[in-house]
């Protein structure tokens, strides 16, 4: 197993390019199951989660070539509709094949994802919506067994909660359903919007794209002809590097970014005292004179993303005053707190709210990554800390950050990837 060894405190400088969004690429790869013709995706991030989904696609009978961030997929020969436990357990987002497989083949079995480090994360809303579309759903031997021999049919679905992958699953199912599906309280994340845009380009009429109410006009099982497209930039990766610059009082430029997807994040960085200038597809952050405390409450897009909560907690350790961070989406997404405390952070945790006192001079230590975004928070803290911070279990980072240590190195960080 690899770990990252960071010598701090770091001062970063330079330019890096942000990769395509993992959370946009995953549903879009799943959406290729709605087609029986070759299709091509560009700007696909080379991260472990993408390889996991491709492995699943391969097991289903799909063919693909993934080179230089371009992914060519041909799902004509799909002859298996079972997503097995060994794959789903390594990546919950595998559940994204449920909607498209059921819609195209009228039957599929997908292992239930099981527990997760950041909270319970049920999929009840995905299943309830598919049942409303006429599917029969049973849980057998740890698998969701879904059948709809005569296809899915459009209906009106009101999501009890905003769910990102739940919305994506049902949008994909609705694309091949008979008639129109009205979706109320749909997630508005840019990744959901791109899915709708790609499906629209393929001829699926979708009304209300970008809003929380959609009407999807299904093709009645007519497979789609997907046009080539490029994955949107990863707003969470970009936000993480903005935090890396902020926490080290550095001047950094990011390329391949969508500033409009980062409004909630940049607003908080402004509050913390940083200045950010937007260029065309780029963004430059300038250091704060002195980082100031801030308050954050995670919520659905366009609010502050839960996927940036841990990184901002690392930042709050260096901000002057009392910062308050409330996590409203996942009940257990504070696993990084005890690791940040090992570096000397002053954090008081009560229920869903963390209160931090700063600035604290962090001191390097051995810390353990627990989930994808928590891991990046530890790297950020390691950049700010004096001495050596070793971040263990970085396979979590590899799931979603392409070449993290190379990108930080290019910015001048003293960071090494080593074997345990
Ligand atoms: C997606 C993102 C993840 C991000 C999260 C919230 C992907 C691959 N992952 O995860 O990075 O942190 O959105 O922005 O895009 N819920 C239910 N029942 C359901 C589904 C969800 O109760 O059937 C609850 C969840 O427990 C959670 C909330 O709804 O409290 C939001 O979860 P959801 O949006 O579904 O997260 P994911 O789609 O799994």
Short mmCIF file of C-alpha atoms and ligand atoms in Angstrom, two decimals:
data_model
loop_
_atom_site.label_atom_id
_atom_site.label_comp_id
_atom_site.label_asym_id
_atom_site.label_seq_id
_atom_site.Cartn_x
_atom_site.Cartn_y
_atom_site.Cartn_z
CA UNK A 1 0.00 0.00 0.00
CA UNK A 2 1.20 3.53 -0.78
CA UNK A 3 1.29 6.57 1.45
CA UNK A 4 2.07 10.24 0.94
CA UNK A 5 4.89 11.91 2.82
CA UNK A 6 4.59 15.70 2.94
CA UNK A 7 7.19 18.07 4.37
CA UNK A 8 5.72 21.39 5.38
CA UNK A 9 5.00 24.14 5.69
CA UNK A 10 4.73 24.52 1.92
CA UNK A 11 4.47 27.58 -0.27
CA UNK A 12 2.94 26.76 -3.65
CA UNK A 13 3.32 28.59 -6.93
CA UNK A 14 2.42 27.90 -10.54
CA UNK A 15 -0.29 26.46 -12.74
CA UNK A 16 -2.05 23.11 -12.97
CA UNK A 17 -4.81 21.63 -15.08
CA UNK A 18 -7.93 20.28 -13.45
CA UNK A 19 -9.17 16.89 -14.65
CA UNK A 20 -12.65 15.94 -15.82
CA UNK A 21 -15.25 15.43 -13.10
CA UNK A 22 -15.37 11.89 -11.75
CA UNK A 23 -18.96 12.41 -10.59
CA UNK A 24 -20.00 13.51 -14.07
CA UNK A 25 -18.09 10.74 -15.85
CA UNK A 26 -19.61 7.94 -13.74
CA UNK A 27 -23.29 8.54 -14.67
CA UNK A 28 -22.29 9.32 -18.27
CA UNK A 29 -20.44 6.01 -18.58
CA UNK A 30 -23.52 4.31 -17.12
CA UNK A 31 -25.63 6.20 -19.67
CA UNK A 32 -23.74 4.50 -22.50
CA UNK A 33 -25.70 1.39 -21.48
CA UNK A 34 -28.73 3.12 -23.02
CA UNK A 35 -27.05 2.85 -26.42
CA UNK A 36 -26.15 -0.13 -28.58
CA UNK A 37 -23.73 1.83 -30.75
CA UNK A 38 -20.13 2.95 -30.18
CA UNK A 39 -19.75 6.25 -28.35
CA UNK A 40 -16.85 8.40 -27.27
CA UNK A 41 -16.21 10.49 -24.13
CA UNK A 42 -13.38 13.00 -23.71
CA UNK A 43 -11.73 14.61 -20.68
CA UNK A 44 -12.40 11.45 -18.64
CA UNK A 45 -10.34 11.50 -15.42
CA UNK A 46 -7.86 8.68 -14.98
CA UNK A 47 -8.91 7.72 -11.45
CA UNK A 48 -9.66 4.41 -9.75
CA UNK A 49 -13.46 4.89 -9.62
CA UNK A 50 -13.58 5.17 -13.42
CA UNK A 51 -11.56 1.96 -13.78
CA UNK A 52 -13.94 0.24 -11.34
CA UNK A 53 -16.99 1.20 -13.42
CA UNK A 54 -15.21 0.14 -16.61
CA UNK A 55 -14.44 -3.23 -15.03
CA UNK A 56 -18.14 -3.59 -14.29
CA UNK A 57 -19.01 -2.58 -17.84
CA UNK A 58 -16.56 -5.19 -19.14
CA UNK A 59 -18.20 -7.88 -16.99
CA UNK A 60 -21.57 -6.96 -18.46
CA UNK A 61 -20.14 -7.53 -21.96
CA UNK A 62 -19.28 -3.94 -22.89
CA UNK A 63 -16.12 -3.18 -24.87
CA UNK A 64 -13.98 -0.11 -24.24
CA UNK A 65 -10.64 1.56 -24.88
CA UNK A 66 -9.45 4.19 -22.38
CA UNK A 67 -6.40 6.15 -23.52
CA UNK A 68 -5.25 9.74 -22.90
CA UNK A 69 -8.49 10.67 -21.17
CA UNK A 70 -10.54 9.54 -24.15
CA UNK A 71 -12.91 6.67 -23.61
CA UNK A 72 -14.47 4.75 -26.47
CA UNK A 73 -17.28 2.42 -25.45
CA UNK A 74 -19.32 -0.09 -27.41
CA UNK A 75 -22.18 -1.67 -25.49
CA UNK A 76 -23.75 -3.51 -28.38
CA UNK A 77 -22.75 -6.93 -27.06
CA UNK A 78 -24.00 -6.57 -23.47
CA UNK A 79 -25.23 -10.03 -22.51
CA UNK A 80 -25.16 -9.90 -18.72
CA UNK A 81 -27.17 -7.62 -16.45
CA UNK A 82 -25.75 -8.60 -13.05
CA UNK A 83 -23.58 -6.10 -11.13
CA UNK A 84 -21.84 -8.29 -8.61
CA UNK A 85 -20.94 -7.59 -4.97
CA UNK A 86 -17.16 -7.66 -5.52
CA UNK A 87 -17.40 -4.54 -7.68
CA UNK A 88 -20.30 -2.69 -6.06
CA UNK A 89 -18.72 -2.99 -2.61
CA UNK A 90 -15.62 -1.12 -3.81
CA UNK A 91 -17.68 1.70 -5.33
CA UNK A 92 -21.21 2.64 -4.30
CA UNK A 93 -21.71 4.63 -7.50
CA UNK A 94 -21.94 1.26 -9.34
CA UNK A 95 -25.63 1.57 -8.45
CA UNK A 96 -25.78 3.94 -11.44
CA UNK A 97 -26.10 0.95 -13.78
CA UNK A 98 -29.44 0.00 -12.20
CA UNK A 99 -31.62 2.52 -14.07
CA UNK A 100 -30.08 2.10 -17.54
CA UNK A 101 -29.82 -1.71 -17.39
CA UNK A 102 -33.41 -2.09 -16.28
CA UNK A 103 -34.65 0.41 -18.84
CA UNK A 104 -32.83 -1.21 -21.77
CA UNK A 105 -33.07 -4.92 -20.89
CA UNK A 106 -36.17 -5.10 -18.67
CA UNK A 107 -34.24 -6.93 -15.99
CA UNK A 108 -31.13 -6.60 -13.86
CA UNK A 109 -29.55 -7.55 -10.58
CA UNK A 110 -27.36 -5.09 -8.72
CA UNK A 111 -25.71 -5.87 -5.42
CA UNK A 112 -26.85 -3.63 -2.55
CA UNK A 113 -23.94 -1.28 -1.80
CA UNK A 114 -23.92 -1.80 1.98
CA UNK A 115 -22.35 0.50 4.58
CA UNK A 116 -20.14 3.50 3.97
CA UNK A 117 -17.64 5.46 6.08
CA UNK A 118 -19.54 8.75 5.81
CA UNK A 119 -23.03 7.55 6.71
CA UNK A 120 -25.82 5.10 6.00
CA UNK A 121 -26.42 6.12 2.38
CA UNK A 122 -29.56 4.14 1.54
CA UNK A 123 -30.85 3.75 -2.04
CA UNK A 124 -34.53 3.59 -1.11
CA UNK A 125 -35.39 6.62 -3.23
CA UNK A 126 -33.86 5.04 -6.38
CA UNK A 127 -35.91 1.88 -5.79
CA UNK A 128 -39.17 3.65 -4.91
CA UNK A 129 -39.00 5.73 -8.09
CA UNK A 130 -38.34 2.67 -10.28
CA UNK A 131 -41.33 0.92 -8.65
CA UNK A 132 -43.46 3.94 -9.48
CA UNK A 133 -42.33 3.48 -13.09
CA UNK A 134 -43.72 -0.05 -13.05
CA UNK A 135 -40.65 -2.06 -12.03
CA UNK A 136 -40.91 -4.97 -9.67
CA UNK A 137 -38.15 -4.77 -7.08
CA UNK A 138 -37.10 -7.53 -4.70
CA UNK A 139 -34.13 -7.82 -2.40
CA UNK A 140 -32.68 -11.34 -2.69
CA UNK A 141 -29.37 -12.60 -1.31
CA UNK A 142 -28.03 -9.06 -0.94
CA UNK A 143 -29.05 -8.07 -4.46
CA UNK A 144 -31.65 -5.71 -5.83
CA UNK A 145 -33.50 -7.83 -8.37
CA UNK A 146 -35.39 -5.48 -10.67
CA UNK A 147 -37.73 -6.56 -13.45
CA UNK A 148 -39.91 -4.71 -15.93
CA UNK A 149 -40.55 -7.19 -18.75
CA UNK A 150 -42.77 -4.78 -20.65
CA UNK A 151 -40.47 -1.82 -20.06
CA UNK A 152 -40.75 1.12 -17.70
CA UNK A 153 -43.52 3.67 -18.06
CA UNK A 154 -43.48 7.39 -17.44
CA UNK A 155 -45.18 8.75 -14.36
CA UNK A 156 -44.92 11.60 -11.82
CA UNK A 157 -42.20 11.11 -9.22
CA UNK A 158 -41.58 13.38 -6.25
CA UNK A 159 -38.23 12.71 -4.58
CA UNK A 160 -38.60 12.94 -0.78
CA UNK A 161 -34.99 14.16 -0.58
CA UNK A 162 -32.60 15.58 -3.13
CA UNK A 163 -30.39 12.70 -4.24
CA UNK A 164 -27.70 13.09 -6.89
CA UNK A 165 -27.18 9.51 -8.07
CA UNK A 166 -30.89 8.82 -7.40
CA UNK A 167 -31.85 11.62 -9.80
CA UNK A 168 -29.31 10.38 -12.37
CA UNK A 169 -30.53 6.79 -12.17
CA UNK A 170 -34.14 7.79 -12.71
CA UNK A 171 -33.36 10.31 -15.49
CA UNK A 172 -31.53 7.49 -17.35
CA UNK A 173 -34.41 5.06 -16.72
CA UNK A 174 -36.92 7.67 -17.89
CA UNK A 175 -34.95 8.23 -21.12
CA UNK A 176 -35.96 4.76 -22.36
CA UNK A 177 -39.36 4.57 -20.64
CA UNK A 178 -42.71 4.70 -22.42
CA UNK A 179 -44.23 8.17 -22.23
CA UNK A 180 -43.19 11.12 -20.14
CA UNK A 181 -41.75 11.05 -16.64
CA UNK A 182 -42.21 14.11 -14.46
CA UNK A 183 -39.51 14.41 -11.83
CA UNK A 184 -39.98 16.79 -8.90
CA UNK A 185 -37.25 17.80 -6.41
CA UNK A 186 -34.47 16.61 -8.73
CA UNK A 187 -30.80 17.33 -7.91
CA UNK A 188 -29.44 20.36 -9.80
CA UNK A 189 -25.74 19.53 -9.53
CA UNK A 190 -23.73 20.37 -12.70
CA UNK A 191 -23.09 16.63 -13.11
CA UNK A 192 -26.86 15.99 -13.33
CA UNK A 193 -27.21 18.86 -15.78
CA UNK A 194 -24.50 17.42 -18.04
CA UNK A 195 -26.23 14.05 -18.03
CA UNK A 196 -29.45 15.75 -19.18
CA UNK A 197 -27.57 17.68 -21.87
CA UNK A 198 -25.92 14.54 -23.26
CA UNK A 199 -29.24 12.68 -23.30
CA UNK A 200 -30.91 15.67 -24.98
CA UNK A 201 -28.18 15.72 -27.64
CA UNK A 202 -28.99 12.05 -28.22
CA UNK A 203 -32.57 13.00 -29.03
CA UNK A 204 -34.29 12.52 -25.65
CA UNK A 205 -36.54 15.52 -25.08
CA UNK A 206 -35.99 16.82 -21.54
CA UNK A 207 -37.81 19.90 -20.28
CA UNK A 208 -36.53 21.97 -17.34
CA UNK A 209 -32.82 21.05 -17.58
CA UNK A 210 -30.94 22.77 -14.73
CA UNK A 211 -34.06 23.17 -12.60
CA UNK A 212 -35.43 20.87 -9.89
CA UNK A 213 -38.40 19.82 -12.03
CA UNK A 214 -37.82 17.82 -15.17
CA UNK A 215 -40.06 16.23 -17.76
CA UNK A 216 -38.28 13.42 -19.60
CA UNK A 217 -39.93 12.14 -22.78
CA UNK A 218 -38.88 8.48 -23.06
CA UNK A 219 -38.07 6.64 -26.28
CA UNK A 220 -40.04 3.48 -25.35
CA UNK A 221 -36.91 1.29 -25.34
CA UNK A 222 -35.47 2.65 -28.54
CA UNK A 223 -31.68 2.65 -27.80
CA UNK A 224 -29.99 6.07 -27.93
CA UNK A 225 -27.37 7.34 -30.36
CA UNK A 226 -24.98 9.25 -28.10
CA UNK A 227 -22.92 12.01 -29.73
CA UNK A 228 -19.26 12.44 -28.65
CA UNK A 229 -18.89 14.77 -25.67
CA UNK A 230 -16.35 16.07 -23.19
CA UNK A 231 -16.74 15.65 -19.41
CA UNK A 232 -17.09 18.90 -17.44
CA UNK A 233 -14.15 19.94 -15.22
CA UNK A 234 -14.09 18.54 -11.69
CA UNK A 235 -15.37 21.31 -9.39
CA UNK A 236 -14.36 19.38 -6.26
CA UNK A 237 -10.81 18.81 -7.48
CA UNK A 238 -10.60 22.52 -8.39
CA UNK A 239 -12.00 23.49 -4.98
CA UNK A 240 -9.44 21.26 -3.28
CA UNK A 241 -6.52 23.00 -5.06
CA UNK A 242 -8.01 26.41 -4.27
CA UNK A 243 -7.95 25.33 -0.60
CA UNK A 244 -4.37 24.06 -1.00
CA UNK A 245 -3.37 27.53 -2.23
CA UNK A 246 -5.40 29.30 0.48
CA UNK A 247 -4.05 27.22 3.37
CA UNK A 248 -0.44 27.81 2.26
CA UNK A 249 -0.90 31.53 1.47
CA UNK A 250 0.02 30.84 -2.16
CA UNK A 251 -0.67 32.18 -5.62
CA UNK A 252 -1.90 29.42 -7.94
CA UNK A 253 -3.65 29.29 -11.33
CA UNK A 254 -6.01 26.48 -12.29
CA UNK A 255 -6.83 25.65 -15.90
CA UNK A 256 -9.84 23.70 -17.22
CA UNK A 257 -12.23 25.03 -14.58
CA UNK A 258 -15.83 26.24 -14.63
CA UNK A 259 -15.95 29.19 -12.24
CA UNK A 260 -19.77 29.19 -12.35
CA UNK A 261 -19.77 25.69 -10.80
CA UNK A 262 -17.65 26.94 -7.90
CA UNK A 263 -19.61 29.98 -6.71
CA UNK A 264 -20.40 28.65 -3.22
CA UNK A 265 -16.78 27.58 -2.73
CA UNK A 266 -15.19 30.81 -3.96
CA UNK A 267 -17.66 32.87 -1.88
CA UNK A 268 -16.29 31.16 1.26
CA UNK A 269 -12.70 31.68 0.14
CA UNK A 270 -13.49 35.39 -0.29
CA UNK A 271 -14.95 35.39 3.22
CA UNK A 272 -11.72 33.80 4.44
CA UNK A 273 -9.79 36.71 2.89
CA UNK A 274 -8.52 35.24 -0.42
CA UNK A 275 -8.86 37.00 -3.75
CA UNK A 276 -9.81 35.01 -6.83
CA UNK A 277 -9.73 36.18 -10.42
CA UNK A 278 -11.53 34.29 -13.16
CA UNK A 279 -10.07 34.00 -16.65
CA UNK A 280 -11.43 32.12 -19.64
CA UNK A 281 -11.60 28.53 -18.37
CA UNK A 282 -9.07 29.42 -15.69
CA UNK A 283 -8.96 30.80 -12.19
CA UNK A 284 -6.18 32.40 -10.14
CA UNK A 285 -6.17 32.57 -6.37
CA UNK A 286 -4.10 35.13 -4.47
CA UNK A 287 -3.15 34.70 -0.82
CA UNK A 288 -5.13 36.31 2.01
CA UNK A 289 -3.30 38.93 4.09
CA UNK A 290 -4.49 36.84 7.00
CA UNK A 291 -7.01 33.98 6.81
CA UNK A 292 -10.24 34.80 8.67
CA UNK A 293 -12.72 32.39 10.31
CA UNK A 294 -15.87 31.46 8.37
CA UNK A 295 -19.11 29.54 8.76
CA UNK A 296 -20.23 26.73 6.48
CA UNK A 297 -23.38 24.66 6.22
CA UNK A 298 -23.32 21.93 3.59
CA UNK A 299 -26.31 21.56 1.34
CA UNK A 300 -27.38 20.66 -2.18
CA UNK A 301 -26.11 22.55 -5.23
CA UNK A 302 -25.93 25.50 -5.68
CA UNK A 303 -25.20 25.59 -1.94
CA UNK A 304 -21.91 24.65 -0.32
CA UNK A 305 -20.97 21.05 -1.30
CA UNK A 306 -20.50 18.36 1.32
CA UNK A 307 -17.60 17.11 -0.84
CA UNK A 308 -15.68 20.30 0.13
CA UNK A 309 -16.48 20.22 3.85
CA UNK A 310 -13.37 18.34 4.98
CA UNK A 311 -11.00 20.54 2.94
CA UNK A 312 -12.52 23.70 4.44
CA UNK A 313 -12.14 22.20 7.89
CA UNK A 314 -8.41 21.88 7.23
CA UNK A 315 -8.45 25.51 6.06
CA UNK A 316 -10.30 26.63 9.21
CA UNK A 317 -7.40 25.38 11.35
CA UNK A 318 -5.34 28.24 9.86
CA UNK A 319 -8.05 30.93 10.01
CA UNK A 320 -8.12 33.50 12.78
CA UNK A 321 -11.16 33.23 15.03
CA UNK A 322 -13.92 30.67 15.51
CA UNK A 323 -15.09 28.80 12.40
CA UNK A 324 -18.31 26.79 12.45
CA UNK A 325 -18.89 23.91 10.05
CA UNK A 326 -22.24 22.16 9.89
CA UNK A 327 -22.63 18.91 7.91
CA UNK A 328 -26.24 18.48 6.84
CA UNK A 329 -26.09 15.70 4.25
CA UNK A 330 -24.16 12.79 5.76
CA UNK A 331 -24.41 11.87 9.43
CA UNK A 332 -20.91 10.50 9.85
CA UNK A 333 -18.84 12.75 7.62
CA UNK A 334 -16.48 13.91 10.36
CA UNK A 335 -13.95 11.06 10.32
CA UNK A 336 -11.19 13.55 9.47
CA UNK A 337 -11.75 15.43 12.74
CA UNK A 338 -9.77 13.04 14.92
CA UNK A 339 -6.97 12.87 12.34
CA UNK A 340 -6.75 16.68 12.10
CA UNK A 341 -6.62 16.72 15.91
CA UNK A 342 -3.56 14.45 15.71
CA UNK A 343 -1.86 17.30 13.85
CA UNK A 344 -2.85 19.68 16.66
CA UNK A 345 -6.12 21.17 15.34
CA UNK A 346 -8.52 22.59 17.91
CA UNK A 347 -11.89 21.15 16.94
CA UNK A 348 -14.95 20.66 19.10
CA UNK A 349 -17.51 18.33 17.60
CA UNK A 350 -21.13 18.29 18.73
CA UNK A 351 -23.72 16.44 16.68
CA UNK A 352 -23.50 17.66 13.11
CA UNK A 353 -21.46 20.77 13.90
CA UNK A 354 -17.73 21.26 14.28
CA UNK A 355 -16.37 24.38 15.94
CA UNK A 356 -12.74 25.28 15.28
CA UNK A 357 -10.42 27.75 16.93
CA UNK A 358 -7.59 29.09 14.82
CA UNK A 359 -5.00 29.69 13.75
CA UNK A 360 -3.08 26.74 15.18
CA UNK A 361 0.46 25.82 14.14
CA UNK A 362 -0.10 22.22 13.02
CA UNK A 363 2.73 19.76 13.58
CA UNK A 364 3.37 16.86 11.17
CA UNK A 365 2.27 13.36 12.24
CA UNK A 366 1.12 10.04 10.82
CA UNK A 367 -2.54 10.21 9.84
CA UNK A 368 -4.99 7.80 8.27
CA UNK A 369 -7.25 8.57 5.32
CA UNK A 370 -10.83 7.37 5.88
CA UNK A 371 -12.70 8.45 2.78
CA UNK A 372 -12.00 10.28 -0.45
CA UNK A 373 -12.51 13.90 0.59
CA UNK A 374 -11.32 13.38 4.19
CA UNK A 375 -8.04 12.19 2.70
CA UNK A 376 -7.55 15.37 0.72
CA UNK A 377 -8.19 17.41 3.88
CA UNK A 378 -5.30 15.57 5.53
CA UNK A 379 -3.04 16.38 2.58
CA UNK A 380 -4.00 20.07 2.86
CA UNK A 381 -3.30 20.05 6.59
CA UNK A 382 0.03 18.34 5.89
CA UNK A 383 0.97 21.20 3.52
CA UNK A 384 0.30 23.72 6.31
CA UNK A 385 1.92 21.69 9.10
CA UNK A 386 5.55 22.01 10.18
CA UNK A 387 7.57 18.85 9.74
CA UNK A 388 6.56 15.60 8.07
CA UNK A 389 3.00 14.39 7.70
CA UNK A 390 2.51 10.87 6.41
CA UNK A 391 -0.98 10.24 5.00
CA UNK A 392 -1.72 6.51 4.98
CA UNK A 393 -4.38 4.52 3.07
CA UNK A 394 -4.27 6.84 0.09
CA UNK A 395 -6.18 4.39 -2.07
CA UNK A 396 -9.11 6.58 -1.02
CA UNK A 397 -7.42 9.53 -2.77
CA UNK A 398 -6.69 7.48 -5.87
CA UNK A 399 -10.44 6.89 -6.24
CA UNK A 400 -11.08 10.50 -7.15
CA UNK A 401 -7.95 12.64 -7.53
CA UNK A 402 -5.91 12.18 -10.67
CA UNK A 403 -2.15 12.46 -10.08
CA UNK A 404 -2.62 14.42 -6.85
CA UNK A 405 0.95 14.18 -5.72
CA UNK A 406 2.34 15.08 -9.17
CA UNK A 407 0.09 18.12 -9.39
CA UNK A 408 1.12 19.32 -5.91
CA UNK A 409 4.75 18.65 -6.75
CA UNK A 410 4.40 20.73 -9.91
CA UNK A 411 3.25 23.56 -7.63
CA UNK A 412 6.41 23.17 -5.56
CA UNK A 413 5.19 21.05 -2.65
CA UNK A 414 7.67 18.69 -1.02
CA UNK A 415 5.53 15.56 -1.37
CA UNK A 416 6.51 11.95 -2.06
CA UNK A 417 4.49 8.86 -2.79
CA UNK A 418 6.09 5.95 -0.93
CA UNK A 419 5.41 2.26 -0.22
CA UNK A 420 4.44 1.27 3.34
C1 LIG B 1 -23.35 12.00 -4.66
C2 LIG B 1 -21.89 12.15 -4.95
C3 LIG B 1 -21.12 12.40 -3.66
C4 LIG B 1 -21.71 13.58 -2.89
C5 LIG B 1 -23.21 13.41 -2.73
C6 LIG B 1 -23.89 14.63 -2.14
C7 LIG B 1 -21.56 10.81 -6.93
C8 LIG B 1 -20.99 9.57 -7.53
N1 LIG B 1 -21.43 10.94 -5.61
O1 LIG B 1 -23.52 10.86 -3.82
O2 LIG B 1 -19.77 12.67 -3.99
O3 LIG B 1 -21.11 13.66 -1.62
O4 LIG B 1 -23.84 13.16 -4.00
O5 LIG B 1 -23.62 15.75 -2.90
O6 LIG B 1 -22.07 11.66 -7.62
N2 LIG B 1 -30.50 9.44 0.44
C9 LIG B 1 -31.54 8.68 0.92
N3 LIG B 1 -32.08 7.73 0.10
C10 LIG B 1 -31.65 7.51 -1.17
C11 LIG B 1 -30.57 8.28 -1.65
C12 LIG B 1 -30.02 9.26 -0.84
O7 LIG B 1 -31.96 8.85 2.06
O8 LIG B 1 -32.17 6.63 -1.84
C13 LIG B 1 -29.87 10.49 1.29
C14 LIG B 1 -28.41 10.19 1.62
O9 LIG B 1 -28.27 9.33 2.71
C15 LIG B 1 -27.88 11.59 1.90
C16 LIG B 1 -28.68 12.46 0.92
O10 LIG B 1 -29.81 11.70 0.56
O11 LIG B 1 -28.19 11.98 3.22
C17 LIG B 1 -27.92 12.86 -0.32
O12 LIG B 1 -27.31 11.71 -0.88
P1 LIG B 1 -27.10 11.53 -2.45
O13 LIG B 1 -27.28 12.83 -3.12
O14 LIG B 1 -27.93 10.40 -2.92
O15 LIG B 1 -25.57 11.12 -2.53
P2 LIG B 1 -24.95 10.19 -3.65
O16 LIG B 1 -25.74 10.36 -4.89
O17 LIG B 1 -24.72 8.83 -3.11
#
